[in-house]
One Martini backbone bead per residue (centre of mass of N, CA, C, O) as a GRO file, in nm:
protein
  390
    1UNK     BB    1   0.101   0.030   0.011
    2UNK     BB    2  -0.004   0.392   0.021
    3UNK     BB    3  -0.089   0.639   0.073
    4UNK     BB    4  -0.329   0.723  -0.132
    5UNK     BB    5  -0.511   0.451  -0.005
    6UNK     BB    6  -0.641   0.652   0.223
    7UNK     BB    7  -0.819   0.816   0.054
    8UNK     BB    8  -0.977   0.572   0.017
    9UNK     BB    9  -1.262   0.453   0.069
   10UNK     BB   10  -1.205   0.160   0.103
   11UNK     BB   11  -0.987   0.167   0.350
   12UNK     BB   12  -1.189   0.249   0.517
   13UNK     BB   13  -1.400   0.073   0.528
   14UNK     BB   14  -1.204  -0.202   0.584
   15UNK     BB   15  -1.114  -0.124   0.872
   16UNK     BB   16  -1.412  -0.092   1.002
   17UNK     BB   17  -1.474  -0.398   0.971
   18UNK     BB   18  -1.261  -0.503   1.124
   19UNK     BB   19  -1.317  -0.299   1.371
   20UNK     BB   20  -1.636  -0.458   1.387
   21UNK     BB   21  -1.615  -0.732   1.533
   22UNK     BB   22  -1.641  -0.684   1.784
   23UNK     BB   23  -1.956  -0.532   1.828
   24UNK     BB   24  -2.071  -0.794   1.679
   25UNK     BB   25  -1.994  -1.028   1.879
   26UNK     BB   26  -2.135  -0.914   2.122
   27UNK     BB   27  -2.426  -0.740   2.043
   28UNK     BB   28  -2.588  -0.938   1.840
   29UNK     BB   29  -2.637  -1.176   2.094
   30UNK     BB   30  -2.790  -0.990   2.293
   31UNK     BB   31  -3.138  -1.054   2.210
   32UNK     BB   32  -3.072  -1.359   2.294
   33UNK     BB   33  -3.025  -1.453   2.601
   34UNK     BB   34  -3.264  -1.564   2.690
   35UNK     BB   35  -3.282  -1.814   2.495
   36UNK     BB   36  -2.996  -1.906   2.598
   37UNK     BB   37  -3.072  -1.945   2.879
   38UNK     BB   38  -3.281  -2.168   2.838
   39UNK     BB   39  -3.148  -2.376   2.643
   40UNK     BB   40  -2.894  -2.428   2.863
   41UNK     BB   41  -2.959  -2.370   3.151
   42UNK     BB   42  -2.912  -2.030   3.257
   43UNK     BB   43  -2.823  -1.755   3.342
   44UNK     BB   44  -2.767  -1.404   3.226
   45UNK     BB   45  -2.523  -1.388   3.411
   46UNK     BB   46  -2.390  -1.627   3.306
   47UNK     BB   47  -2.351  -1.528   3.002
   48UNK     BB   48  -2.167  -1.272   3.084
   49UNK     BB   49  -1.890  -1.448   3.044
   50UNK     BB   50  -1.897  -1.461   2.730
   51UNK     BB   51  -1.781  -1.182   2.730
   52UNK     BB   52  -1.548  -1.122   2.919
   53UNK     BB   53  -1.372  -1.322   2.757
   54UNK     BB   54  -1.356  -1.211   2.495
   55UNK     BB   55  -1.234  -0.921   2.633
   56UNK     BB   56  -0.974  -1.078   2.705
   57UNK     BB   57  -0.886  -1.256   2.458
   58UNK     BB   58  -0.841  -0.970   2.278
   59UNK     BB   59  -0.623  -0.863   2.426
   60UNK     BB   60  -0.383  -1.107   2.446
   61UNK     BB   61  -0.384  -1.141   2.135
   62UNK     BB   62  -0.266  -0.841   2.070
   63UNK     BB   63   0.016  -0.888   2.197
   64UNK     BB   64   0.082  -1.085   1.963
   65UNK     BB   65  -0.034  -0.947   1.662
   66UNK     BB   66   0.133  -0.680   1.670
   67UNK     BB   67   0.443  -0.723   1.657
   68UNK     BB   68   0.428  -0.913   1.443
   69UNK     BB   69   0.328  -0.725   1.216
   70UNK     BB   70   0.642  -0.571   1.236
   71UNK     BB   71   0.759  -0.831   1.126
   72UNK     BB   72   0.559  -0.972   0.886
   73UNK     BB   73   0.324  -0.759   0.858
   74UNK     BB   74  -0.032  -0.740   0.815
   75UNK     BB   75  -0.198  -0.924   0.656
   76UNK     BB   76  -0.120  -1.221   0.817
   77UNK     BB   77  -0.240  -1.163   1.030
   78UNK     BB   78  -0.551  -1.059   0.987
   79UNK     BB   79  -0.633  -1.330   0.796
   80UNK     BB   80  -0.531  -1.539   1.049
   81UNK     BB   81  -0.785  -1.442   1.211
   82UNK     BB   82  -1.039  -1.458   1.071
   83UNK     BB   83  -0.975  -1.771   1.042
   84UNK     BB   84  -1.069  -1.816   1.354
   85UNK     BB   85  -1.332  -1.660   1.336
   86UNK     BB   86  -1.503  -1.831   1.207
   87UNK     BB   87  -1.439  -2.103   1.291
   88UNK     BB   88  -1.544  -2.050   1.604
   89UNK     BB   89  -1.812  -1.929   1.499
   90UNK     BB   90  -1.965  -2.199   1.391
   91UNK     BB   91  -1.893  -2.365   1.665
   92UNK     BB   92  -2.076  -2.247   1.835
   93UNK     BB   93  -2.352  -2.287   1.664
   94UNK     BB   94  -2.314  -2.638   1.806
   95UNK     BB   95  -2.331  -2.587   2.075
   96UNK     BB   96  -2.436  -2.707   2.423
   97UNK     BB   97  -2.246  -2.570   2.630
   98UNK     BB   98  -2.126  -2.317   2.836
   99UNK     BB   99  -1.847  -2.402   2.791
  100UNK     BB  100  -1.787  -2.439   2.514
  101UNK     BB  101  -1.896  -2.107   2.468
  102UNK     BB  102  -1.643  -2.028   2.615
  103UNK     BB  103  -1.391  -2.145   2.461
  104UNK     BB  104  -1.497  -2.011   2.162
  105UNK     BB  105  -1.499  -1.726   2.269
  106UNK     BB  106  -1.170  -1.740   2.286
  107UNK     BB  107  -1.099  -1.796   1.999
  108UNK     BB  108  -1.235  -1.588   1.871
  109UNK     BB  109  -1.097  -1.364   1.970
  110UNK     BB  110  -0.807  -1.420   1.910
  111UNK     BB  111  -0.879  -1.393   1.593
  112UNK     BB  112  -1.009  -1.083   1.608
  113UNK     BB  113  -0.723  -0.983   1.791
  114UNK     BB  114  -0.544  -0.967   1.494
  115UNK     BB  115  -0.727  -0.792   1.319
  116UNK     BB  116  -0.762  -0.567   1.543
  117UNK     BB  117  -0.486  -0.408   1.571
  118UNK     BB  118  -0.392  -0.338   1.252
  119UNK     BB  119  -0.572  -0.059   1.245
  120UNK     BB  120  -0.390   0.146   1.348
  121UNK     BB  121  -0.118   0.092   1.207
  122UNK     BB  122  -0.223   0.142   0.925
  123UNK     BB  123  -0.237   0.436   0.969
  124UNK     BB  124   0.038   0.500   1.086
  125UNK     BB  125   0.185   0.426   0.858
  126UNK     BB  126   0.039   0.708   0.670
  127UNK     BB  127  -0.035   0.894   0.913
  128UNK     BB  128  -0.067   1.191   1.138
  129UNK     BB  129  -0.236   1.359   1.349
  130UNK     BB  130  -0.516   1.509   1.208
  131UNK     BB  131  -0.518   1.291   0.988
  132UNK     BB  132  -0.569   1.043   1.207
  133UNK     BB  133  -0.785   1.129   1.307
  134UNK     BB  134  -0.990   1.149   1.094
  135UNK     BB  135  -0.952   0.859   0.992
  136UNK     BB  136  -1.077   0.750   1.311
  137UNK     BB  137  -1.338   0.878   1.239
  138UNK     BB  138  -1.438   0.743   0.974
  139UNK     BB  139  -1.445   0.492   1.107
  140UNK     BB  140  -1.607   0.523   1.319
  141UNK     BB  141  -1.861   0.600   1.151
  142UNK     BB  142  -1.868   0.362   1.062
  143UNK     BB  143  -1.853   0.149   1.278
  144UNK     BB  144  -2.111   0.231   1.454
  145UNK     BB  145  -2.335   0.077   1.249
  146UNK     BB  146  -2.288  -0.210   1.408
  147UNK     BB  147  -2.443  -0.159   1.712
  148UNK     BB  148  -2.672  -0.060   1.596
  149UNK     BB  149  -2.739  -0.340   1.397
  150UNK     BB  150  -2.712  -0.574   1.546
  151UNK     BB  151  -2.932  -0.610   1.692
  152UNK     BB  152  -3.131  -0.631   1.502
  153UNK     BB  153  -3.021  -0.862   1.371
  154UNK     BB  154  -3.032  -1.082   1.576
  155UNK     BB  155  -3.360  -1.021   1.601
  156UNK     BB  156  -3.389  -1.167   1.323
  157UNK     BB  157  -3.257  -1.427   1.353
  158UNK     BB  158  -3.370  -1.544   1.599
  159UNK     BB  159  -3.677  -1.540   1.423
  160UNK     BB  160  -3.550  -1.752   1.193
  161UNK     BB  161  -3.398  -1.966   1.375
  162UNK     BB  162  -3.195  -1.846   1.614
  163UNK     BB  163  -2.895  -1.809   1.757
  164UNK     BB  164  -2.726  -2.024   1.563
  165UNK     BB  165  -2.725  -1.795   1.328
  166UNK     BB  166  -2.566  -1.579   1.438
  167UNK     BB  167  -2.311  -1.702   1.420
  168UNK     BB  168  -2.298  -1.782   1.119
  169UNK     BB  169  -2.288  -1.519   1.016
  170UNK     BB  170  -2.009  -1.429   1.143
  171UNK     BB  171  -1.855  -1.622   0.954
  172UNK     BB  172  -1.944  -1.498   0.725
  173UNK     BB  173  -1.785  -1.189   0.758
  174UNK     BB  174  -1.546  -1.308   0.784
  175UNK     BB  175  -1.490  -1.454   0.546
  176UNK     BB  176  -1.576  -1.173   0.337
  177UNK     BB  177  -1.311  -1.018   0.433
  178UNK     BB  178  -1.099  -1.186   0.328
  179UNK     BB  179  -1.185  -1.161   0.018
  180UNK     BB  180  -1.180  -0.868   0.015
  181UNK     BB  181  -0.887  -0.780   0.100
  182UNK     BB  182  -0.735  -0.979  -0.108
  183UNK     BB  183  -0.910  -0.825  -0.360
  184UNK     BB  184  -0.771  -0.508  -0.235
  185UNK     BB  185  -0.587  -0.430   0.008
  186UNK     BB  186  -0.392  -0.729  -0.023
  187UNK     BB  187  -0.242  -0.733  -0.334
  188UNK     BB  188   0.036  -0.693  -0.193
  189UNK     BB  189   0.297  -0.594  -0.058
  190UNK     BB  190   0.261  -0.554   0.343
  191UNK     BB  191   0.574  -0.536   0.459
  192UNK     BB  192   0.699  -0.377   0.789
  193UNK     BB  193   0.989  -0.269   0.844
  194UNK     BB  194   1.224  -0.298   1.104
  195UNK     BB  195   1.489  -0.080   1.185
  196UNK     BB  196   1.515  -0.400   1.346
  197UNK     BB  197   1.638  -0.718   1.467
  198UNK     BB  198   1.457  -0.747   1.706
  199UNK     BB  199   1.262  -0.807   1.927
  200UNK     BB  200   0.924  -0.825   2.038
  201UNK     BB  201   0.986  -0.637   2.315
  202UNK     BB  202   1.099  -0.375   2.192
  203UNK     BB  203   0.825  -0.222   2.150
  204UNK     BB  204   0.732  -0.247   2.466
  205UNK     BB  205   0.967  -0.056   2.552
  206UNK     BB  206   0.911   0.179   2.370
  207UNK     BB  207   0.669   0.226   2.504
  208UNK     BB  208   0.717   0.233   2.826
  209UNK     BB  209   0.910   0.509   2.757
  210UNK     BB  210   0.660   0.633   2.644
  211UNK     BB  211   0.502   0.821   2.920
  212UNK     BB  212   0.280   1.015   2.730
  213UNK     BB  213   0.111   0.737   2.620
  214UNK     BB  214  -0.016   0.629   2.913
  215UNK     BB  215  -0.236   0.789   2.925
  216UNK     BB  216  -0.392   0.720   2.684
  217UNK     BB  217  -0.407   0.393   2.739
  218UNK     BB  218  -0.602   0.476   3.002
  219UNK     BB  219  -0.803   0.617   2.889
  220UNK     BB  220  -0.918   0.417   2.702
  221UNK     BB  221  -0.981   0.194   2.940
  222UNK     BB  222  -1.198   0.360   3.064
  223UNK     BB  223  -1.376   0.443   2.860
  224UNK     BB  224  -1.477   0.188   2.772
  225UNK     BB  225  -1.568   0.070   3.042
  226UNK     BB  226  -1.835   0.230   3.019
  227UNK     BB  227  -1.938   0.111   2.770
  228UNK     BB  228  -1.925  -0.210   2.850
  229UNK     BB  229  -2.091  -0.195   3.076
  230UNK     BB  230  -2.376  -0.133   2.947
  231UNK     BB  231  -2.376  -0.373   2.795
  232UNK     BB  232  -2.336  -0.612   2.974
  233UNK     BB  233  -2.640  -0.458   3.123
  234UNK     BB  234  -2.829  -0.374   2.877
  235UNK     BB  235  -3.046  -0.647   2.919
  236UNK     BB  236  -3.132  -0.586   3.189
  237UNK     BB  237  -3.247  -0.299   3.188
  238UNK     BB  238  -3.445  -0.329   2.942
  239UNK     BB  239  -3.572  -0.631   2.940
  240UNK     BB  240  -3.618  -0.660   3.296
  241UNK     BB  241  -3.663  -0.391   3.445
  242UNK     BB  242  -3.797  -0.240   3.169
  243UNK     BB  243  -3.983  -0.455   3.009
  244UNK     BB  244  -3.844  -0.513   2.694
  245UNK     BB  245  -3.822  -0.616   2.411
  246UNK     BB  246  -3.609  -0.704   2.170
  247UNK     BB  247  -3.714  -0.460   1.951
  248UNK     BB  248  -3.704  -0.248   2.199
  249UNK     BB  249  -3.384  -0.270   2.231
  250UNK     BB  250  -3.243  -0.209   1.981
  251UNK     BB  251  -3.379   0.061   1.967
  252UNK     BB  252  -3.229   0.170   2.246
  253UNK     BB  253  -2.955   0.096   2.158
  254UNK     BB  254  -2.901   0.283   1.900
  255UNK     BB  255  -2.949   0.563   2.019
  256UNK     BB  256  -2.633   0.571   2.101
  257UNK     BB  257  -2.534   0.597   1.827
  258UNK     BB  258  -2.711   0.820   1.750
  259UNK     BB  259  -2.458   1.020   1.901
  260UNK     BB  260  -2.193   0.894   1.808
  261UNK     BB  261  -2.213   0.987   1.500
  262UNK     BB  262  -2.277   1.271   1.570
  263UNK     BB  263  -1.980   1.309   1.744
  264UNK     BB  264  -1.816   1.236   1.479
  265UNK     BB  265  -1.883   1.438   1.304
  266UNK     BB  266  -1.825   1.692   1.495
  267UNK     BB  267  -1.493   1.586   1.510
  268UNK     BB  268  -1.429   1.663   1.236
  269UNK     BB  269  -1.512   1.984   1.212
  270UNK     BB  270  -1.315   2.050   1.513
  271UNK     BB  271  -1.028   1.957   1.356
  272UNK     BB  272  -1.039   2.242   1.188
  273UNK     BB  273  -0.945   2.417   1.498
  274UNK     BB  274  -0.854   2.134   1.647
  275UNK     BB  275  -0.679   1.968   1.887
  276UNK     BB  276  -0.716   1.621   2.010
  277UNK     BB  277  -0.672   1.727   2.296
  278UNK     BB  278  -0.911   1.904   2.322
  279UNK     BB  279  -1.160   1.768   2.226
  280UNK     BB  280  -1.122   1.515   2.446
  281UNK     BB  281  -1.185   1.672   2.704
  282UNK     BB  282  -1.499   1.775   2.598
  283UNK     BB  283  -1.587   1.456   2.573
  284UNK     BB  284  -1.559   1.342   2.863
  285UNK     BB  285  -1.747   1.574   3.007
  286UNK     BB  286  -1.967   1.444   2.864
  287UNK     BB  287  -1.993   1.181   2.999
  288UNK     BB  288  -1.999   1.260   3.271
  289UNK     BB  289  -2.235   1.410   3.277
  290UNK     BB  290  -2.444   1.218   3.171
  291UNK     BB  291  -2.380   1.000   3.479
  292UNK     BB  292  -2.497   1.248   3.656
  293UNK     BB  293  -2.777   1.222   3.528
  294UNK     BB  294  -2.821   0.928   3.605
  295UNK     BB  295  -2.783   0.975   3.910
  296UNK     BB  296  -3.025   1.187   3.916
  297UNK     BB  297  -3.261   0.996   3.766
  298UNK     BB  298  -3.238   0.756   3.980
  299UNK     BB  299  -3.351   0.922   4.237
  300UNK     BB  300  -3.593   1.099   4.145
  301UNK     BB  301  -3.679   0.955   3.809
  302UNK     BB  302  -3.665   0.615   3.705
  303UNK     BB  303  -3.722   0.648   3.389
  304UNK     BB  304  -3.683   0.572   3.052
  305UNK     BB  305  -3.722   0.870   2.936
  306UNK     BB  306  -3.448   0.913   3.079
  307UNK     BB  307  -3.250   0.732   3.084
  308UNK     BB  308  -3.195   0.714   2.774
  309UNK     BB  309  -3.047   0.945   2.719
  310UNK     BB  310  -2.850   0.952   2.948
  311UNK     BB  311  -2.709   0.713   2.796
  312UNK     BB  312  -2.653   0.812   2.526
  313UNK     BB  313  -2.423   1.036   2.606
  314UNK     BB  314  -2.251   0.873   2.768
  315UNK     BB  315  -2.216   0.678   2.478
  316UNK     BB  316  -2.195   0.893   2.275
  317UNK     BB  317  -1.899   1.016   2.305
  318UNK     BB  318  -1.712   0.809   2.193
  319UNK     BB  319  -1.705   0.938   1.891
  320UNK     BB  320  -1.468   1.153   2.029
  321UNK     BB  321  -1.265   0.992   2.204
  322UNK     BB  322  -1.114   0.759   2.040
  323UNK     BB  323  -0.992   0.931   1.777
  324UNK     BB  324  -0.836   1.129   1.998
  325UNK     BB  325  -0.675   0.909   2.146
  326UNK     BB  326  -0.511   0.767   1.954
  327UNK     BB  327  -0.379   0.975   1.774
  328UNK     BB  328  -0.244   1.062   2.032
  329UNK     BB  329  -0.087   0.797   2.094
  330UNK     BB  330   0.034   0.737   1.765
  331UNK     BB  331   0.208   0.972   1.726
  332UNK     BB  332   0.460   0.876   1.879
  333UNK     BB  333   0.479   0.571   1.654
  334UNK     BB  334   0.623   0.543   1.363
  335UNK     BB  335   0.725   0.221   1.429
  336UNK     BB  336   0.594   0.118   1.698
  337UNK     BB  337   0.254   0.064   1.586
  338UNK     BB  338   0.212  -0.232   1.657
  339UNK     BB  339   0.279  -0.234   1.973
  340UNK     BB  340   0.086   0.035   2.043
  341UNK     BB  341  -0.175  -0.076   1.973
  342UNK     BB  342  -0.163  -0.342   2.158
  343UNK     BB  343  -0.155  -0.219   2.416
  344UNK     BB  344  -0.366  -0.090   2.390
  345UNK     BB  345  -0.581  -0.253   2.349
  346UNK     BB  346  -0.515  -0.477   2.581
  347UNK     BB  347  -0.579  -0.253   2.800
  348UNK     BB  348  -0.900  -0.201   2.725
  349UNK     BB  349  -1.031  -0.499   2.721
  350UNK     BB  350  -0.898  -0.606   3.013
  351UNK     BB  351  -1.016  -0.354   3.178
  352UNK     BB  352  -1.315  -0.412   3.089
  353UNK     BB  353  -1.296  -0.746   3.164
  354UNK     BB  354  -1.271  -0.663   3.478
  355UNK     BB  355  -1.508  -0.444   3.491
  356UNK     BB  356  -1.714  -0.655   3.400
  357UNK     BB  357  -1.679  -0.886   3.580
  358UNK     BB  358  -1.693  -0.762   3.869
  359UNK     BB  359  -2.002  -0.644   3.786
  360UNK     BB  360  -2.153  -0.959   3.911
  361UNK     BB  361  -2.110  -0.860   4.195
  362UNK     BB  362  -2.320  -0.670   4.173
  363UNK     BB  363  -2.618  -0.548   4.239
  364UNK     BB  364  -2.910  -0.599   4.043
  365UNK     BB  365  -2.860  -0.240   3.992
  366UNK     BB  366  -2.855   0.019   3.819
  367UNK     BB  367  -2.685   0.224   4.027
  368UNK     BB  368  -2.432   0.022   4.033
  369UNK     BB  369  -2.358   0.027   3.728
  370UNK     BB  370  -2.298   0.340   3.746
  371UNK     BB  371  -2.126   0.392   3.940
  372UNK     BB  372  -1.908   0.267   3.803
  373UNK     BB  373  -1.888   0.420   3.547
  374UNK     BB  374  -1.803   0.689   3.700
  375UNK     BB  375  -1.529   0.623   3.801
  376UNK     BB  376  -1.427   0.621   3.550
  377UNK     BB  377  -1.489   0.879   3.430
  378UNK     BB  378  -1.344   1.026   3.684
  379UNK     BB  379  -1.031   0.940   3.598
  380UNK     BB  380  -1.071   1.065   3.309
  381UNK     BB  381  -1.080   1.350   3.429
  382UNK     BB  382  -0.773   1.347   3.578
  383UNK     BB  383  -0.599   1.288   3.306
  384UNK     BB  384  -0.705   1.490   3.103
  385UNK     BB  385  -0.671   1.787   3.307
  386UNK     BB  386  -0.390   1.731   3.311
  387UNK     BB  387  -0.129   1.818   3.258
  388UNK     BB  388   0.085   1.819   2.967
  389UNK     BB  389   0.417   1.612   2.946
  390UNK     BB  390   0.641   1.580   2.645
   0.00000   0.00000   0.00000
């Protein structure tokens, strides 16, 4: 590939539908949790450990698949990876226990994350600072109308044969990017040589040396964290709590999307005026204001009709968090752009199938799933807004 990739609207299209694996895998699955949870004899709090599991080994995946793609290219990373998650995803589709189910979905997870690792450093390839900020706005553009139709797709499929088609899907999503790949953005040569024949360690030497690039990375995984959270108990809060059915559970989630949609436009035109640095602090400080505002929407008056903006809010900022804040963390690593991007995504899924696991030990109530929302959020108003010393 070249710059001029880049410019190519295909390039942007491939990369956010790579990029678009996880909340495809995540989200689509959602409005099947009842449905799989009568099929399978568990709980729908037991089923959330597979959610849990997939953003743990996704985590992982990029760690090993990262510094890879910096030693071998970026094609055989992302296709051999690919191919593990489409096989991994028929697998789930036939599978008949808890268990088998949660271990083909850390397989699948493995796959998934070897091949979304390599979508910042494609773009670090060959752009950065504002342009690099914009190129992570289209994609995330793009990107966002996975989470927003996915549980559409998931409840259409449901309705249509059951749960075990929506993996079916998936497999299939898989198989149609590598041939679309192969066919277009992977047809030549695309190894990006590094500087010395080092470790696969030296990447992340030099990333834990580069000590501004550790604020983005630690902001990127408390903001996502927020986000985590809605998703793995947003099935609890709209369908159990507030018992709205699954297509209107579908159309609640997409919601929070056209708000992250709308914020990714307004950061693409207020990059030609502010730097992703500036944007990244309003973006936060909106995020936060959201969970105040459903902390105090909880206290006062816990109706759907309130509770649903406030979270569109707190959840549609990501629109403006995420690309401003890659953008501001790949600046620093021309080089070892696929070790920064690794560790960047490792800590982010990591940190968030964390709080995403410990939150099944809170009491079952929207008020506790907000508060720990809040503490990510706050942390992230702390890093954000402390002086920044390059």
């Amino acid at each position: 590939m070249n710059q001029a990739a880049t410019r190519h609207p295909g390039f942007v299209l491939l990369l956010a539908m790579i990029t678009a694996l996880a909340p495809l895998a995540i989200d689509t699955y959602l409005p099947a949790f009842p449905a799989m949870s009568e099929h399978l004899g568990v709980s729908s709090h037991e089923l959330s450990l597979t959610i849990s599991v997939y953003i743990f080994v996704l985590s992982f995946a990029q760690l090993i698949g990262g510094p890879l793609s910096d030693r071998i290219g970026r094609s055989p990373v992302v296709l051999s990876g690919l191919v593990i998650f489409s096989l991994a995803s028929f697998a789930v589709a036939g599978a008949e226990q808890l268990e088998s189910i949660i271990l083909l979905r850390g397989v699948q997870a493995f796959g998934g994350g070897w091949a979304m690792v390599c979508v910042p450093a494609l773009v670090r390839d060959h752009v950065s600072g504002r342009e690099a900020a914009k190129i992570f706005s289209m994609i995330g553009l793009i990107m966002v109308a996975a989470p927003a139709f996915a549980p559409s797709i998931g409840s259409l499929l449901l309705g249509l044969s059951g749960w075990n088609l929506i993996f079916i899907f998936l497999g299939c999503y898989g198989v149609f990017m590598i041939l679309a790949l192969k066919l277009t953005l992977f047809t030549g040569p695309n190894r990006i040589p590094l500087p010395s024949r080092s470790s696969l360690l030296e990447g992340y030497r030099a990333v834990f040396r580069t000590r501004p690039a550790l604020r983005f990375i630690l902001m990127q995984a408390l903001a996502f964290s927020v986000m985590i959270l809605f998703i793995t108990h947003s099935s609890f809060i709209y369908q159990e709590h507030f018992q709205v059915g699954p297509t209107l559970f579908a159309l609640l989630f997409g919601a929070n999307i056209l708000i992250m949609t709308l914020m990714n436009l307004i950061n693409r035109l207020l990059l030609n005026h502010y730097t992703p640095r500036q944007i990244l602090r309003f973006a936060m400080s909106l995020q936060a204001l959201g969970i105040l505002a459903l902390l105090l929407i909880l206290q006062l008056a816990p109706h759907l009709q309130l509770v649903v903006p406030a979270f569109m809010l707190s959840i549609g900022a990501m629109g403006a968090i995420s690309p401003n804040n890659q953008a501001s963390c790949m600046e620093y690593f021309p080089t070892h752009s696929g070790s920064a991007a690794a560790l960047m995504g490792a800590t982010q899924f990591s940190v968030a199938g964390a709080v995403s696991a410990l939150s099944s030990l809170l009491p079952e109530q929207i008020s506790a799933i907000v508060l720990a929302m809040a503490s990510c959020s706050a942390l992230c108003l702390i890093l954000v807004w402390s002086p920044f010393r390059d």
